[in-house]
Coordinates of N, CA and C in Angstrom, one line a residue:
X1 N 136.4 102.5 151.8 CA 136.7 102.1 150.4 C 138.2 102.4 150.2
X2 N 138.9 101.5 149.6 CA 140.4 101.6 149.1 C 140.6 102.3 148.1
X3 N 141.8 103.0 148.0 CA 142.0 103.6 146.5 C 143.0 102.3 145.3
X4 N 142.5 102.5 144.4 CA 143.4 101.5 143.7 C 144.2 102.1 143.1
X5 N 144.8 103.3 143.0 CA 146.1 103.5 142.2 C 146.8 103.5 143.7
X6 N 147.8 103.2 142.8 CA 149.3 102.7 143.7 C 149.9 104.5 143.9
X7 N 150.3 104.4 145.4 CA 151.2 105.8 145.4 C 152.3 105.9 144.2
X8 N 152.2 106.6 143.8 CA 153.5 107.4 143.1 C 154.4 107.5 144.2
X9 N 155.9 107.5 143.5 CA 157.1 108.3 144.3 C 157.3 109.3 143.8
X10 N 157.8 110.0 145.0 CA 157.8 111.5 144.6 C 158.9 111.6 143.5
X11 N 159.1 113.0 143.0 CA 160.4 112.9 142.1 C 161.5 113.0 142.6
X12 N 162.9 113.1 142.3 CA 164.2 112.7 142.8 C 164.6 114.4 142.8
X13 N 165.4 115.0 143.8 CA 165.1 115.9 143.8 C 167.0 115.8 143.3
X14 N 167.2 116.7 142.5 CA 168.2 117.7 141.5 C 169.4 118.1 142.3
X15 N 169.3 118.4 143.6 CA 170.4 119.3 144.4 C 171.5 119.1 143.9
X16 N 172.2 118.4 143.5 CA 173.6 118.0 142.9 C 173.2 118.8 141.1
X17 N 172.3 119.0 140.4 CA 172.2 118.8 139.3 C 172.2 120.2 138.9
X18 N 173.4 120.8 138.3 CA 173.5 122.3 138.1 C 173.1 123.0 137.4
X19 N 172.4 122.4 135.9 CA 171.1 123.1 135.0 C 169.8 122.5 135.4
X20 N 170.1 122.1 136.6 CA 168.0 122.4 137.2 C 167.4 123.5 137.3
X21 N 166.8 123.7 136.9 CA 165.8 124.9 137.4 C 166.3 125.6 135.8
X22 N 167.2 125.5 135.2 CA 167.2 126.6 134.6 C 167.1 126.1 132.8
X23 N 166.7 127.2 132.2 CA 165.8 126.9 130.7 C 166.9 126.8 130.1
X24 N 166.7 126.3 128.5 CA 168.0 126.2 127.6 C 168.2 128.0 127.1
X25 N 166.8 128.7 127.4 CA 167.2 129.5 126.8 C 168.0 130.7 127.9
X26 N 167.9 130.6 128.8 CA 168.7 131.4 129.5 C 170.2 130.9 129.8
X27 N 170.6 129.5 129.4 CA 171.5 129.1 129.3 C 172.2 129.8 128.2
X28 N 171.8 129.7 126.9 CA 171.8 130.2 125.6 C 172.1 132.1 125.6
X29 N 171.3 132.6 126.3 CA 171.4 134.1 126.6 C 173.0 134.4 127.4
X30 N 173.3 133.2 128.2 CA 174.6 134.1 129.5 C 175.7 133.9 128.3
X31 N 175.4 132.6 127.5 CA 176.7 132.2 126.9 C 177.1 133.3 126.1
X32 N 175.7 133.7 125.5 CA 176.2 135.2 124.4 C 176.8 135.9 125.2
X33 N 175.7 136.5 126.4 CA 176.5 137.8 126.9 C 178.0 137.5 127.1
X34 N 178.5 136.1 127.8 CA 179.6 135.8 127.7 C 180.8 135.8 126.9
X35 N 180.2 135.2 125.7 CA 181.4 135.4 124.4 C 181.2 135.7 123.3
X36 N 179.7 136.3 123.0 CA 179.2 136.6 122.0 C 179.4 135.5 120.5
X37 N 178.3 135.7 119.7 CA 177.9 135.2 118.7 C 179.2 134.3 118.0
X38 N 180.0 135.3 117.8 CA 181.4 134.8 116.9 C 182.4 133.9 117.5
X39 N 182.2 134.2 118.8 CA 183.1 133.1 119.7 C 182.3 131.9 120.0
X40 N 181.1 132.3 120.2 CA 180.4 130.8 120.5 C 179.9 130.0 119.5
X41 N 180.2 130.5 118.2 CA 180.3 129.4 116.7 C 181.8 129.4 116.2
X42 N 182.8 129.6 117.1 CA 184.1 129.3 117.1 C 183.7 127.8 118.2
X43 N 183.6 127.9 119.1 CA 183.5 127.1 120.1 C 182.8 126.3 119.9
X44 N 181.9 126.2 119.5 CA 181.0 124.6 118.9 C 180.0 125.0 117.4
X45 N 180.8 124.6 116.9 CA 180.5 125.0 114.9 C 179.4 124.2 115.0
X46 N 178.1 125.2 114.9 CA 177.4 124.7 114.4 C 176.6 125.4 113.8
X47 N 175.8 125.7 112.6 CA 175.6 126.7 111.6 C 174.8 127.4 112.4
X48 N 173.9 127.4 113.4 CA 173.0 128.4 114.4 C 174.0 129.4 114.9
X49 N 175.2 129.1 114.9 CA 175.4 130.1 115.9 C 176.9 130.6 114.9
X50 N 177.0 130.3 113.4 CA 177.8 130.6 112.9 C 176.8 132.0 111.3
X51 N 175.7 131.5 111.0 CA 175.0 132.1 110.5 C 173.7 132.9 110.4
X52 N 173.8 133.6 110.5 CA 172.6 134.9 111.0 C 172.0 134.1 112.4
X53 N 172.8 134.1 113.5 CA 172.4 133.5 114.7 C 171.2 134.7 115.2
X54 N 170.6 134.1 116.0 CA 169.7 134.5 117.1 C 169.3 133.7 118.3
X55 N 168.6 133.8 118.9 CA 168.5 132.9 120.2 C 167.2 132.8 119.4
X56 N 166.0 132.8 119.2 CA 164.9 132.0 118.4 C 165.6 131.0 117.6
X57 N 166.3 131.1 116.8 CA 166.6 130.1 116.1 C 167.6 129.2 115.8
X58 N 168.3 129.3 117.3 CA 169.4 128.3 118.0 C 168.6 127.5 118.9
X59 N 167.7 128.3 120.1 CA 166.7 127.7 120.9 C 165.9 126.3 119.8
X60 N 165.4 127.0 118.7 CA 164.5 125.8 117.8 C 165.1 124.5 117.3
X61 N 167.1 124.7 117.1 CA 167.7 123.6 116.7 C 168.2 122.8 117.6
X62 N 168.6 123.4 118.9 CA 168.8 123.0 120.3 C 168.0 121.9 120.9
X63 N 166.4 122.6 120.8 CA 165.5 121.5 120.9 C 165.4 120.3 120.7
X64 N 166.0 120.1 118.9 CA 165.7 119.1 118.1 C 166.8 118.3 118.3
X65 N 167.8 118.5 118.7 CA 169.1 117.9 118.2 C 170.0 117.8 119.7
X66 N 169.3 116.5 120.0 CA 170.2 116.4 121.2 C 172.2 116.5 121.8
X67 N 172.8 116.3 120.5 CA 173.9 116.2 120.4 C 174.4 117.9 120.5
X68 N 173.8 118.3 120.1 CA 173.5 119.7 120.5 C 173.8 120.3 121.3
X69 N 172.9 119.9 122.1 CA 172.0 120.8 123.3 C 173.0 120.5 124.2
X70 N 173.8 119.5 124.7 CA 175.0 118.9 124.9 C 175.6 119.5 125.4
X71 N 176.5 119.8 123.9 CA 177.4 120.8 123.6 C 177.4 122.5 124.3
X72 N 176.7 122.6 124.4 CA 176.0 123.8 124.9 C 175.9 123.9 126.3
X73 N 174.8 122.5 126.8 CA 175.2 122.9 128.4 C 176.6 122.6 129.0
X74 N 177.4 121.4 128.0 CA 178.8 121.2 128.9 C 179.6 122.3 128.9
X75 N 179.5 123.9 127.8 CA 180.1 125.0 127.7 C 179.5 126.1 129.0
X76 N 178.6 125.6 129.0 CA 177.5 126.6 130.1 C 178.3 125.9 131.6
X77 N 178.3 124.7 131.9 CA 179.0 124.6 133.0 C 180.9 124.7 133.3
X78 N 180.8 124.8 131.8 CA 182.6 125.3 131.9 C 182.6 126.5 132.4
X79 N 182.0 126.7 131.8 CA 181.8 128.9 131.7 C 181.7 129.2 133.2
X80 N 180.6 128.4 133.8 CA 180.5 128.3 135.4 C 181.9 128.4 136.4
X81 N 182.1 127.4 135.7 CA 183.3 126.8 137.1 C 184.7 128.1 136.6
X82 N 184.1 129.0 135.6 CA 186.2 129.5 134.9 C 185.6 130.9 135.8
X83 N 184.1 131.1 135.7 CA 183.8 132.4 136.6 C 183.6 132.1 137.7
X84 N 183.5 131.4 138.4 CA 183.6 131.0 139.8 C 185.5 131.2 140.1
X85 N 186.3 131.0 139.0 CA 188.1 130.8 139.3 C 187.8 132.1 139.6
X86 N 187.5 132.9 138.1 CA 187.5 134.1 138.0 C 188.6 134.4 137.2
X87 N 188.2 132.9 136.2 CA 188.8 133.6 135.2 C 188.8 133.9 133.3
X88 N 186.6 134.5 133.9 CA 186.6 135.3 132.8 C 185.7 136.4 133.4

């Protein structure tokens, strides 16, 4: 007997892709330990992280708001490549 579903292709695998594997919220956690609350709503003004910030309720607007979330991982891969110089 034949199967009638068609193979799937596998998924495309990430190796080039530097926030694979990893969550917005641990993204969100290094950037604080990194520059803390007040520098990282200097750095991208957005009221989460300029008004009674927390990671619950940055993570919740992050979610929603792609323009966002963006913003955030292209800081998270800056942040990468200036501690890789070593130069923070």
């Amino acid at each position: 007997m034949s199967n009638d579903i068609p193979d799937t292709p596998a998924p495309a695998k990430q190796t080039r892709n530097p926030l694979h594997g990893l969550t917005l919220e641990a993204i969100l956690t290094a950037l604080v330990a990194t520059y803390g609350w007040e520098s990282l709503g200097q750095q991208i003004n957005i009221r989460c992280f300029t008004s009674d910030p927390s990671i619950a309720s940055s993570l919740k607007f992050l979610r929603k708001t792609p323009w966002a979330r963006e913003k955030v991982e292209g800081l998270y891969l800056f942040m990468q490549r200036e501690q890789r110089r070593g130069n923070l």
